[in-house]
Amino acid sequence: MNSSVHTIEGKRILCIADVRGNLSELNRLAREHRADYIIHTGDFGFYDRSSLDRIGERPLKHWIQYSTLIPSQTRSRLLTYPHEAIYRALEQSPQTLLSEFSDFLSGEKKLEVPVYTVWGACEDVAILEKFRSREYQIENLYLLDEASTHLLDVGGVSLRLFGLGGAVVQHKLFDNGEGADTIAGGMGVMWTTALQIGELVELATSVFDASETRVLVTHASPGREGLLAQLALTLHADFTISAGLHFRYNIAYNEFACQPEIDHFRNRLIQSQQQFMQVWESVKDQVEESVDEHQYQLLRNALNVVNRIPPSSSEIEETDIKEKDEIAFKNMWNFNLPDSDYGSLVLSINQGSIASEMKSYGLNVSFRRNNNNSNASTAPQNVQQDNTDTNKKRQSVQRNPFTAYVGGLSNTTMNENDIREFFGVENVTFVKFPIDPTTQLPKAHCYVEFASQAALEQALTKNGTIFRDNKLVINRPNTSFDNRGRNNRVSRGGRSYRDSRVLHD
């Protein structure tokens, strides 16, 4: 456990998201907002030039698209290149285009205020491992993770910071990808694991002090991920701070303000619980055989988080007791941040009070003033055209009636050749592994097109078969290649069982 106490004379905490390698922006924003220190919610820019060899094409394009370090004209040009040309351009560029991390690591540039950050969904796991082992160190940069907590004594408040980085992808909670330590990632992306959640609970329990104000910092939003909302309840968090999906405005809310009653909040957590348990039941035997005694306890901690379901409103009324979860439902505040170039949040702390100041550069809607009536009259036609294009796309992926859904692909080392081998190369005409556009991570299924009805029927008989540690779910899809559903692309670099704390499923 790494725990530290920082007494800060200043009273302003700048909270920002997604600087994406433009680390000098941290100093500029700190000066602009008169911040004494910074909380950052991930996609920090833990990349150096060697990271290019470890980043997949899709994560790299995603990074380029939202990077503020790359000039807009350069960005537009890069995104038109073939992927090999993108890698060459970044590698040969005299300017730093991927991240300024190396400049700060060498000491050429320095952080002017303390920065506390989780890692995001787009980071290099190899760089994070070196940073966590202290092989890499940057003055004034502190990680928030399952093994580290920081206590800030500021403005009459003892502010306890906890953090959990990476994307939350249910079917990857037991897979550490290419990570060699307790963290999980590969191909330039990172995700959360069940063991990390369990270790964070262990850490929070060991330092619990009722006089402190607890803040949970995550990359993914507890508003979208029920598992993180359950974690916040378990940690007795007073505030959560997370990144948004490239929003233009800050979001501040508590569940009581968004839900008519606690039962609606409860149902969302039950849905998250069911999703987790579905994955857990499919990998339970392999996982329990692979863990030591301490790791098993961490899994128990994670399962306790998953089972943290608030009582229903009727149960609360029957017992006439104000449950802690009901209090959190009304009093725990959640802040969801835009990217750093769109806005920020400042927590101003003085004499025990925590005030908030939100800033957003917002949306530019001045173009509407230039719209004339003729443009307005054509709007429905444009919508109709858009709908027509969408329908064409849907039809284009529904042409083959001999299509099967193949789920249960929690082992991310599988690829298209494995699928063809399993069903017979002569039977398969096409395999699709879609990518989650939000996380840039593969999901847990694919679609397979067969050459004939007989080949499809034969494939359906293999439902429930164990193949390369995956219990396959094979059936007819509701609609072929439903791009809105759970998609999966196989990672090129995934590894198998680990001696580390993170498990392979």
mmCIF file of N, CA, C and O in Angstrom, residues 223-312:
data_model
loop_
_atom_site.group_PDB
_atom_site.id
_atom_site.type_symbol
_atom_site.label_atom_id
_atom_site.label_comp_id
_atom_site.label_asym_id
_atom_site.label_seq_id
_atom_site.Cartn_x
_atom_site.Cartn_y
_atom_site.Cartn_z
ATOM 1 N N GLY A 223 -22.024 7.081 -13.628
ATOM 2 C CA GLY A 223 -23.360 7.273 -14.176
ATOM 3 C C GLY A 223 -23.676 6.323 -15.311
ATOM 4 O O GLY A 223 -24.837 6.009 -15.565
ATOM 5 N N ARG A 224 -22.643 5.844 -15.994
ATOM 6 C CA ARG A 224 -22.823 4.885 -17.087
ATOM 7 C C ARG A 224 -22.516 3.455 -16.656
ATOM 8 O O ARG A 224 -23.097 2.517 -17.188
ATOM 9 N N GLU A 225 -21.597 3.315 -15.729
ATOM 10 C CA GLU A 225 -21.150 1.984 -15.305
ATOM 11 C C GLU A 225 -21.658 1.699 -13.902
ATOM 12 O O GLU A 225 -21.165 2.256 -12.919
ATOM 13 N N GLY A 226 -22.653 0.833 -13.807
ATOM 14 C CA GLY A 226 -23.213 0.494 -12.504
ATOM 15 C C GLY A 226 -22.193 -0.075 -11.550
ATOM 16 O O GLY A 226 -22.272 0.134 -10.331
ATOM 17 N N LEU A 227 -21.189 -0.791 -12.079
ATOM 18 C CA LEU A 227 -20.154 -1.380 -11.229
ATOM 19 C C LEU A 227 -19.391 -0.297 -10.474
ATOM 20 O O LEU A 227 -19.045 -0.467 -9.296
ATOM 21 N N LEU A 228 -19.137 0.840 -11.132
ATOM 22 C CA LEU A 228 -18.427 1.932 -10.463
ATOM 23 C C LEU A 228 -19.329 2.623 -9.443
ATOM 24 O O LEU A 228 -18.847 3.105 -8.413
ATOM 25 N N ALA A 229 -20.617 2.692 -9.715
ATOM 26 C CA ALA A 229 -21.547 3.241 -8.724
ATOM 27 C C ALA A 229 -21.573 2.356 -7.483
ATOM 28 O O ALA A 229 -21.612 2.849 -6.345
ATOM 29 N N GLN A 230 -21.519 1.039 -7.682
ATOM 30 C CA GLN A 230 -21.461 0.112 -6.544
ATOM 31 C C GLN A 230 -20.150 0.274 -5.782
ATOM 32 O O GLN A 230 -20.131 0.206 -4.542
ATOM 33 N N LEU A 231 -19.060 0.489 -6.519
ATOM 34 C CA LEU A 231 -17.771 0.704 -5.866
ATOM 35 C C LEU A 231 -17.795 1.973 -5.025
ATOM 36 O O LEU A 231 -17.278 1.987 -3.899
ATOM 37 N N ALA A 232 -18.392 3.033 -5.547
ATOM 38 C CA ALA A 232 -18.482 4.287 -4.789
ATOM 39 C C ALA A 232 -19.269 4.085 -3.492
ATOM 40 O O ALA A 232 -18.897 4.624 -2.443
ATOM 41 N N LEU A 233 -20.338 3.300 -3.549
ATOM 42 C CA LEU A 233 -21.099 3.000 -2.332
ATOM 43 C C LEU A 233 -20.239 2.223 -1.338
ATOM 44 O O LEU A 233 -20.245 2.505 -0.139
ATOM 45 N N THR A 234 -19.495 1.242 -1.843
ATOM 46 C CA THR A 234 -18.666 0.407 -0.976
ATOM 47 C C THR A 234 -17.569 1.218 -0.304
ATOM 48 O O THR A 234 -17.240 0.981 0.875
ATOM 49 N N LEU A 235 -17.006 2.183 -1.023
ATOM 50 C CA LEU A 235 -15.918 2.997 -0.474
ATOM 51 C C LEU A 235 -16.423 4.148 0.391
ATOM 52 O O LEU A 235 -15.625 4.903 0.934
ATOM 53 N N HIS A 236 -17.745 4.292 0.501
ATOM 54 C CA HIS A 236 -18.352 5.413 1.244
ATOM 55 C C HIS A 236 -17.888 6.755 0.679
ATOM 56 O O HIS A 236 -17.546 7.683 1.427
ATOM 57 N N ALA A 237 -17.875 6.848 -0.653
ATOM 58 C CA ALA A 237 -17.410 8.066 -1.299
ATOM 59 C C ALA A 237 -18.416 9.204 -1.108
ATOM 60 O O ALA A 237 -19.635 8.994 -1.171
ATOM 61 N N ASP A 238 -17.904 10.389 -0.880
ATOM 62 C CA ASP A 238 -18.747 11.587 -0.827
ATOM 63 C C ASP A 238 -18.869 12.230 -2.207
ATOM 64 O O ASP A 238 -19.882 12.862 -2.511
ATOM 65 N N PHE A 239 -17.818 12.087 -3.025
ATOM 66 C CA PHE A 239 -17.808 12.645 -4.373
ATOM 67 C C PHE A 239 -17.198 11.619 -5.320
ATOM 68 O O PHE A 239 -16.316 10.852 -4.930
ATOM 69 N N THR A 240 -17.655 11.618 -6.553
ATOM 70 C CA THR A 240 -16.945 10.919 -7.626
ATOM 71 C C THR A 240 -16.618 11.944 -8.707
ATOM 72 O O THR A 240 -17.391 12.873 -8.955
ATOM 73 N N ILE A 241 -15.453 11.766 -9.331
ATOM 74 C CA ILE A 241 -15.012 12.632 -10.425
ATOM 75 C C ILE A 241 -14.564 11.720 -11.555
ATOM 76 O O ILE A 241 -13.731 10.837 -11.356
ATOM 77 N N SER A 242 -15.120 11.917 -12.737
ATOM 78 C CA SER A 242 -14.819 11.022 -13.853
ATOM 79 C C SER A 242 -14.772 11.790 -15.164
ATOM 80 O O SER A 242 -15.217 12.939 -15.252
ATOM 81 N N ALA A 243 -14.244 11.129 -16.196
ATOM 82 C CA ALA A 243 -14.202 11.714 -17.537
ATOM 83 C C ALA A 243 -15.525 11.475 -18.245
ATOM 84 O O ALA A 243 -16.255 10.526 -17.945
ATOM 85 N N GLY A 244 -15.832 12.347 -19.187
ATOM 86 C CA GLY A 244 -17.017 12.177 -20.015
ATOM 87 C C GLY A 244 -16.650 11.562 -21.353
ATOM 88 O O GLY A 244 -15.522 11.129 -21.586
ATOM 89 N N LEU A 245 -17.606 11.521 -22.261
ATOM 90 C CA LEU A 245 -17.375 10.989 -23.596
ATOM 91 C C LEU A 245 -17.178 12.146 -24.568
ATOM 92 O O LEU A 245 -17.938 12.342 -25.502
ATOM 93 N N HIS A 246 -16.131 12.927 -24.287
ATOM 94 C CA HIS A 246 -15.789 14.097 -25.109
ATOM 95 C C HIS A 246 -16.939 15.109 -25.135
ATOM 96 O O HIS A 246 -17.247 15.698 -26.174
ATOM 97 N N PHE A 247 -17.572 15.288 -23.969
ATOM 98 C CA PHE A 247 -18.658 16.254 -23.857
ATOM 99 C C PHE A 247 -18.120 17.681 -23.928
ATOM 100 O O PHE A 247 -16.950 17.941 -23.656
ATOM 101 N N ARG A 248 -19.021 18.630 -24.232
ATOM 102 C CA ARG A 248 -18.670 20.043 -24.269
ATOM 103 C C ARG A 248 -19.021 20.752 -22.965
ATOM 104 O O ARG A 248 -18.695 21.920 -22.799
ATOM 105 N N TYR A 249 -19.714 20.071 -22.064
ATOM 106 C CA TYR A 249 -20.128 20.691 -20.808
ATOM 107 C C TYR A 249 -19.845 19.748 -19.642
ATOM 108 O O TYR A 249 -19.825 18.523 -19.788
ATOM 109 N N ASN A 250 -19.644 20.349 -18.462
ATOM 110 C CA ASN A 250 -19.562 19.576 -17.227
ATOM 111 C C ASN A 250 -20.943 19.040 -16.860
ATOM 112 O O ASN A 250 -21.974 19.621 -17.222
ATOM 113 N N ILE A 251 -20.945 17.965 -16.106
ATOM 114 C CA ILE A 251 -22.181 17.421 -15.554
ATOM 115 C C ILE A 251 -21.979 17.249 -14.052
ATOM 116 O O ILE A 251 -20.986 16.655 -13.621
ATOM 117 N N ALA A 252 -22.898 17.785 -13.254
ATOM 118 C CA ALA A 252 -22.879 17.592 -11.799
ATOM 119 C C ALA A 252 -24.254 17.084 -11.389
ATOM 120 O O ALA A 252 -25.281 17.678 -11.742
ATOM 121 N N TYR A 253 -24.288 15.989 -10.654
ATOM 122 C CA TYR A 253 -25.585 15.404 -10.295
ATOM 123 C C TYR A 253 -25.433 14.491 -9.083
ATOM 124 O O TYR A 253 -24.321 14.057 -8.746
ATOM 125 N N ASN A 254 -26.532 14.216 -8.437
ATOM 126 C CA ASN A 254 -26.612 13.050 -7.575
ATOM 127 C C ASN A 254 -27.778 12.198 -8.050
ATOM 128 O O ASN A 254 -28.629 12.646 -8.829
ATOM 129 N N GLU A 255 -27.811 10.965 -7.629
ATOM 130 C CA GLU A 255 -28.821 10.044 -8.147
ATOM 131 C C GLU A 255 -30.240 10.489 -7.777
ATOM 132 O O GLU A 255 -31.177 10.295 -8.540
ATOM 133 N N PHE A 256 -30.382 11.100 -6.627
ATOM 134 C CA PHE A 256 -31.697 11.554 -6.173
ATOM 135 C C PHE A 256 -32.263 12.612 -7.123
ATOM 136 O O PHE A 256 -33.474 12.712 -7.320
ATOM 137 N N ALA A 257 -31.364 13.395 -7.736
ATOM 138 C CA ALA A 257 -31.803 14.431 -8.666
ATOM 139 C C ALA A 257 -32.215 13.853 -10.015
ATOM 140 O O ALA A 257 -32.967 14.489 -10.757
ATOM 141 N N CYS A 258 -31.742 12.653 -10.340
ATOM 142 C CA CYS A 258 -31.985 12.071 -11.660
ATOM 143 C C CYS A 258 -32.986 10.924 -11.642
ATOM 144 O O CYS A 258 -33.535 10.571 -12.684
ATOM 145 N N GLN A 259 -33.195 10.328 -10.491
ATOM 146 C CA GLN A 259 -34.075 9.168 -10.385
ATOM 147 C C GLN A 259 -35.283 9.517 -9.511
ATOM 148 O O GLN A 259 -35.127 10.147 -8.467
ATOM 149 N N PRO A 260 -36.485 9.096 -9.907
ATOM 150 C CA PRO A 260 -37.665 9.432 -9.104
ATOM 151 C C PRO A 260 -37.669 8.780 -7.729
ATOM 152 O O PRO A 260 -38.266 9.286 -6.786
ATOM 153 N N GLU A 261 -37.006 7.641 -7.610
ATOM 154 C CA GLU A 261 -36.911 6.966 -6.308
ATOM 155 C C GLU A 261 -35.721 6.020 -6.320
ATOM 156 O O GLU A 261 -35.161 5.715 -7.379
ATOM 157 N N ILE A 262 -35.360 5.544 -5.160
ATOM 158 C CA ILE A 262 -34.158 4.722 -5.041
ATOM 159 C C ILE A 262 -34.289 3.413 -5.803
ATOM 160 O O ILE A 262 -33.292 2.824 -6.229
ATOM 161 N N ASP A 263 -35.517 2.938 -6.043
ATOM 162 C CA ASP A 263 -35.698 1.679 -6.760
ATOM 163 C C ASP A 263 -35.164 1.752 -8.192
ATOM 164 O O ASP A 263 -34.671 0.758 -8.727
ATOM 165 N N HIS A 264 -35.246 2.922 -8.835
ATOM 166 C CA HIS A 264 -34.708 3.058 -10.178
ATOM 167 C C HIS A 264 -33.190 2.933 -10.158
ATOM 168 O O HIS A 264 -32.596 2.271 -11.023
ATOM 169 N N PHE A 265 -32.556 3.563 -9.181
ATOM 170 C CA PHE A 265 -31.111 3.438 -8.999
ATOM 171 C C PHE A 265 -30.753 1.989 -8.696
ATOM 172 O O PHE A 265 -29.798 1.427 -9.253
ATOM 173 N N ARG A 266 -31.525 1.372 -7.854
ATOM 174 C CA ARG A 266 -31.299 -0.018 -7.457
ATOM 175 C C ARG A 266 -31.384 -0.957 -8.663
ATOM 176 O O ARG A 266 -30.559 -1.860 -8.817
ATOM 177 N N ASN A 267 -32.350 -0.731 -9.536
ATOM 178 C CA ASN A 267 -32.514 -1.589 -10.715
ATOM 179 C C ASN A 267 -31.312 -1.483 -11.648
ATOM 180 O O ASN A 267 -30.921 -2.472 -12.281
ATOM 181 N N ARG A 268 -30.736 -0.302 -11.748
ATOM 182 C CA ARG A 268 -29.545 -0.137 -12.595
ATOM 183 C C ARG A 268 -28.377 -0.936 -12.042
ATOM 184 O O ARG A 268 -27.606 -1.551 -12.799
ATOM 185 N N LEU A 269 -28.245 -0.951 -10.713
ATOM 186 C CA LEU A 269 -27.160 -1.721 -10.101
ATOM 187 C C LEU A 269 -27.409 -3.224 -10.219
ATOM 188 O O LEU A 269 -26.464 -4.003 -10.372
ATOM 189 N N ILE A 270 -28.665 -3.630 -10.152
ATOM 190 C CA ILE A 270 -28.996 -5.047 -10.330
ATOM 191 C C ILE A 270 -28.630 -5.499 -11.736
ATOM 192 O O ILE A 270 -28.101 -6.602 -11.938
ATOM 193 N N GLN A 271 -28.888 -4.650 -12.717
ATOM 194 C CA GLN A 271 -28.510 -4.975 -14.093
ATOM 195 C C GLN A 271 -26.998 -5.143 -14.214
ATOM 196 O O GLN A 271 -26.519 -6.070 -14.874
ATOM 197 N N SER A 272 -26.234 -4.263 -13.581
ATOM 198 C CA SER A 272 -24.777 -4.383 -13.594
ATOM 199 C C SER A 272 -24.346 -5.673 -12.906
ATOM 200 O O SER A 272 -23.436 -6.373 -13.375
ATOM 201 N N GLN A 273 -24.990 -5.995 -11.800
ATOM 202 C CA GLN A 273 -24.684 -7.231 -11.076
ATOM 203 C C GLN A 273 -24.898 -8.452 -11.964
ATOM 204 O O GLN A 273 -24.066 -9.370 -12.008
ATOM 205 N N GLN A 274 -25.994 -8.472 -12.685
ATOM 206 C CA GLN A 274 -26.303 -9.615 -13.542
ATOM 207 C C GLN A 274 -25.283 -9.761 -14.661
ATOM 208 O O GLN A 274 -24.876 -10.879 -14.999
ATOM 209 N N GLN A 275 -24.841 -8.643 -15.231
ATOM 210 C CA GLN A 275 -23.835 -8.698 -16.283
ATOM 211 C C GLN A 275 -22.520 -9.261 -15.754
ATOM 212 O O GLN A 275 -21.868 -10.085 -16.402
ATOM 213 N N PHE A 276 -22.125 -8.809 -14.572
ATOM 214 C CA PHE A 276 -20.888 -9.305 -13.969
ATOM 215 C C PHE A 276 -20.993 -10.796 -13.680
ATOM 216 O O PHE A 276 -20.080 -11.570 -13.998
ATOM 217 N N MET A 277 -22.085 -11.209 -13.067
ATOM 218 C CA MET A 277 -22.221 -12.604 -12.657
ATOM 219 C C MET A 277 -22.262 -13.541 -13.851
ATOM 220 O O MET A 277 -21.822 -14.691 -13.763
ATOM 221 N N GLN A 278 -22.791 -13.057 -14.978
ATOM 222 C CA GLN A 278 -22.799 -13.877 -16.185
ATOM 223 C C GLN A 278 -21.369 -14.181 -16.625
ATOM 224 O O GLN A 278 -21.046 -15.313 -17.004
ATOM 225 N N VAL A 279 -20.505 -13.169 -16.576
ATOM 226 C CA VAL A 279 -19.087 -13.381 -16.917
ATOM 227 C C VAL A 279 -18.417 -14.259 -15.865
ATOM 228 O O VAL A 279 -17.687 -15.197 -16.192
ATOM 229 N N TRP A 280 -18.677 -13.972 -14.594
ATOM 230 C CA TRP A 280 -18.039 -14.700 -13.503
ATOM 231 C C TRP A 280 -18.360 -16.194 -13.559
ATOM 232 O O TRP A 280 -17.466 -17.036 -13.387
ATOM 233 N N GLU A 281 -19.601 -16.542 -13.837
ATOM 234 C CA GLU A 281 -19.971 -17.952 -13.877
ATOM 235 C C GLU A 281 -19.255 -18.684 -15.007
ATOM 236 O O GLU A 281 -18.969 -19.876 -14.891
ATOM 237 N N SER A 282 -18.948 -17.977 -16.089
ATOM 238 C CA SER A 282 -18.285 -18.634 -17.221
ATOM 239 C C SER A 282 -16.792 -18.851 -16.981
ATOM 240 O O SER A 282 -16.180 -19.700 -17.646
ATOM 241 N N VAL A 283 -16.182 -18.089 -16.075
ATOM 242 C CA VAL A 283 -14.732 -18.196 -15.861
ATOM 243 C C VAL A 283 -14.385 -18.635 -14.441
ATOM 244 O O VAL A 283 -13.209 -18.794 -14.118
ATOM 245 N N LYS A 284 -15.375 -18.843 -13.623
ATOM 246 C CA LYS A 284 -15.146 -19.079 -12.193
ATOM 247 C C LYS A 284 -14.182 -20.229 -11.934
ATOM 248 O O LYS A 284 -13.253 -20.102 -11.125
ATOM 249 N N ASP A 285 -14.386 -21.357 -12.614
ATOM 250 C CA ASP A 285 -13.557 -22.532 -12.337
ATOM 251 C C ASP A 285 -12.092 -22.273 -12.668
ATOM 252 O O ASP A 285 -11.201 -22.598 -11.869
ATOM 253 N N GLN A 286 -11.834 -21.668 -13.857
ATOM 254 C CA GLN A 286 -10.439 -21.401 -14.232
ATOM 255 C C GLN A 286 -9.791 -20.399 -13.293
ATOM 256 O O GLN A 286 -8.633 -20.542 -12.905
ATOM 257 N N VAL A 287 -10.554 -19.371 -12.898
ATOM 258 C CA VAL A 287 -10.000 -18.326 -12.041
ATOM 259 C C VAL A 287 -9.662 -18.892 -10.663
ATOM 260 O O VAL A 287 -8.565 -18.661 -10.140
ATOM 261 N N GLU A 288 -10.588 -19.614 -10.063
ATOM 262 C CA GLU A 288 -10.364 -20.122 -8.699
ATOM 263 C C GLU A 288 -9.208 -21.106 -8.645
ATOM 264 O O GLU A 288 -8.544 -21.243 -7.609
ATOM 265 N N GLU A 289 -8.950 -21.790 -9.751
ATOM 266 C CA GLU A 289 -7.813 -22.706 -9.788
ATOM 267 C C GLU A 289 -6.479 -21.967 -9.882
ATOM 268 O O GLU A 289 -5.432 -22.542 -9.579
ATOM 269 N N SER A 290 -6.520 -20.699 -10.299
ATOM 270 C CA SER A 290 -5.293 -19.969 -10.604
ATOM 271 C C SER A 290 -4.851 -19.000 -9.525
ATOM 272 O O SER A 290 -3.732 -18.495 -9.584
ATOM 273 N N VAL A 291 -5.697 -18.726 -8.541
ATOM 274 C CA VAL A 291 -5.381 -17.675 -7.579
ATOM 275 C C VAL A 291 -4.782 -18.244 -6.307
ATOM 276 O O VAL A 291 -5.025 -19.397 -5.941
ATOM 277 N N ASP A 292 -3.981 -17.401 -5.637
ATOM 278 C CA ASP A 292 -3.500 -17.784 -4.313
ATOM 279 C C ASP A 292 -4.500 -17.279 -3.270
ATOM 280 O O ASP A 292 -5.547 -16.714 -3.604
ATOM 281 N N GLU A 293 -4.158 -17.468 -1.999
ATOM 282 C CA GLU A 293 -5.112 -17.151 -0.929
ATOM 283 C C GLU A 293 -5.437 -15.657 -0.887
ATOM 284 O O GLU A 293 -6.600 -15.263 -0.725
ATOM 285 N N HIS A 294 -4.428 -14.823 -1.056
ATOM 286 C CA HIS A 294 -4.668 -13.378 -1.008
ATOM 287 C C HIS A 294 -5.495 -12.918 -2.208
ATOM 288 O O HIS A 294 -6.418 -12.104 -2.075
ATOM 289 N N GLN A 295 -5.169 -13.448 -3.381
ATOM 290 C CA GLN A 295 -5.934 -13.090 -4.565
ATOM 291 C C GLN A 295 -7.393 -13.530 -4.435
ATOM 292 O O GLN A 295 -8.305 -12.836 -4.892
ATOM 293 N N TYR A 296 -7.588 -14.676 -3.799
ATOM 294 C CA TYR A 296 -8.958 -15.150 -3.604
ATOM 295 C C TYR A 296 -9.739 -14.169 -2.729
ATOM 296 O O TYR A 296 -10.919 -13.888 -2.990
ATOM 297 N N GLN A 297 -9.080 -13.614 -1.714
ATOM 298 C CA GLN A 297 -9.750 -12.628 -0.866
ATOM 299 C C GLN A 297 -10.063 -11.358 -1.647
ATOM 300 O O GLN A 297 -11.120 -10.746 -1.449
ATOM 301 N N LEU A 298 -9.171 -10.976 -2.562
ATOM 302 C CA LEU A 298 -9.447 -9.802 -3.395
ATOM 303 C C LEU A 298 -10.666 -10.056 -4.286
ATOM 304 O O LEU A 298 -11.484 -9.151 -4.507
ATOM 305 N N LEU A 299 -10.776 -11.278 -4.796
ATOM 306 C CA LEU A 299 -11.967 -11.619 -5.576
ATOM 307 C C LEU A 299 -13.221 -11.542 -4.723
ATOM 308 O O LEU A 299 -14.283 -11.092 -5.178
ATOM 309 N N ARG A 300 -13.106 -11.983 -3.471
ATOM 310 C CA ARG A 300 -14.256 -11.876 -2.551
ATOM 311 C C ARG A 300 -14.643 -10.404 -2.378
ATOM 312 O O ARG A 300 -15.839 -10.055 -2.342
ATOM 313 N N ASN A 301 -13.649 -9.542 -2.257
ATOM 314 C CA ASN A 301 -13.931 -8.107 -2.125
ATOM 315 C C ASN A 301 -14.676 -7.578 -3.347
ATOM 316 O O ASN A 301 -15.622 -6.798 -3.231
ATOM 317 N N ALA A 302 -14.208 -8.006 -4.533
ATOM 318 C CA ALA A 302 -14.863 -7.555 -5.761
ATOM 319 C C ALA A 302 -16.294 -8.057 -5.840
ATOM 320 O O ALA A 302 -17.203 -7.325 -6.245
ATOM 321 N N LEU A 303 -16.511 -9.292 -5.427
ATOM 322 C CA LEU A 303 -17.869 -9.841 -5.436
ATOM 323 C C LEU A 303 -18.758 -9.120 -4.432
ATOM 324 O O LEU A 303 -19.964 -8.938 -4.659
ATOM 325 N N ASN A 304 -18.179 -8.690 -3.320
ATOM 326 C CA ASN A 304 -18.953 -7.904 -2.356
ATOM 327 C C ASN A 304 -19.397 -6.574 -2.960
ATOM 328 O O ASN A 304 -20.490 -6.086 -2.680
ATOM 329 N N VAL A 305 -18.524 -5.987 -3.795
ATOM 330 C CA VAL A 305 -18.899 -4.752 -4.493
ATOM 331 C C VAL A 305 -20.069 -5.024 -5.433
ATOM 332 O O VAL A 305 -21.059 -4.275 -5.471
ATOM 333 N N VAL A 306 -19.958 -6.097 -6.200
ATOM 334 C CA VAL A 306 -21.004 -6.447 -7.170
ATOM 335 C C VAL A 306 -22.329 -6.709 -6.469
ATOM 336 O O VAL A 306 -23.406 -6.397 -7.006
ATOM 337 N N ASN A 307 -22.266 -7.262 -5.280
ATOM 338 C CA ASN A 307 -23.488 -7.582 -4.530
ATOM 339 C C ASN A 307 -23.960 -6.439 -3.643
ATOM 340 O O ASN A 307 -24.904 -6.615 -2.858
ATOM 341 N N ARG A 308 -23.322 -5.278 -3.773
ATOM 342 C CA ARG A 308 -23.735 -4.118 -2.984
ATOM 343 C C ARG A 308 -24.958 -3.480 -3.662
ATOM 344 O O ARG A 308 -24.838 -2.593 -4.501
ATOM 345 N N ILE A 309 -26.114 -3.953 -3.297
ATOM 346 C CA ILE A 309 -27.379 -3.469 -3.856
ATOM 347 C C ILE A 309 -28.165 -2.760 -2.752
ATOM 348 O O ILE A 309 -28.422 -3.347 -1.704
ATOM 349 N N PRO A 310 -28.527 -1.492 -2.944
ATOM 350 C CA PRO A 310 -29.291 -0.786 -1.914
ATOM 351 C C PRO A 310 -30.634 -1.475 -1.661
ATOM 352 O O PRO A 310 -31.192 -2.115 -2.560
ATOM 353 N N PRO A 311 -31.167 -1.349 -0.451
ATOM 354 C CA PRO A 311 -32.503 -1.909 -0.178
ATOM 355 C C PRO A 311 -33.552 -1.158 -0.990
ATOM 356 O O PRO A 311 -33.362 0.003 -1.373
ATOM 357 N N SER A 312 -34.639 -1.826 -1.286
ATOM 358 C CA SER A 312 -35.730 -1.178 -2.004
ATOM 359 C C SER A 312 -36.417 -0.164 -1.097
ATOM 360 O O SER A 312 -36.242 -0.176 0.125
#
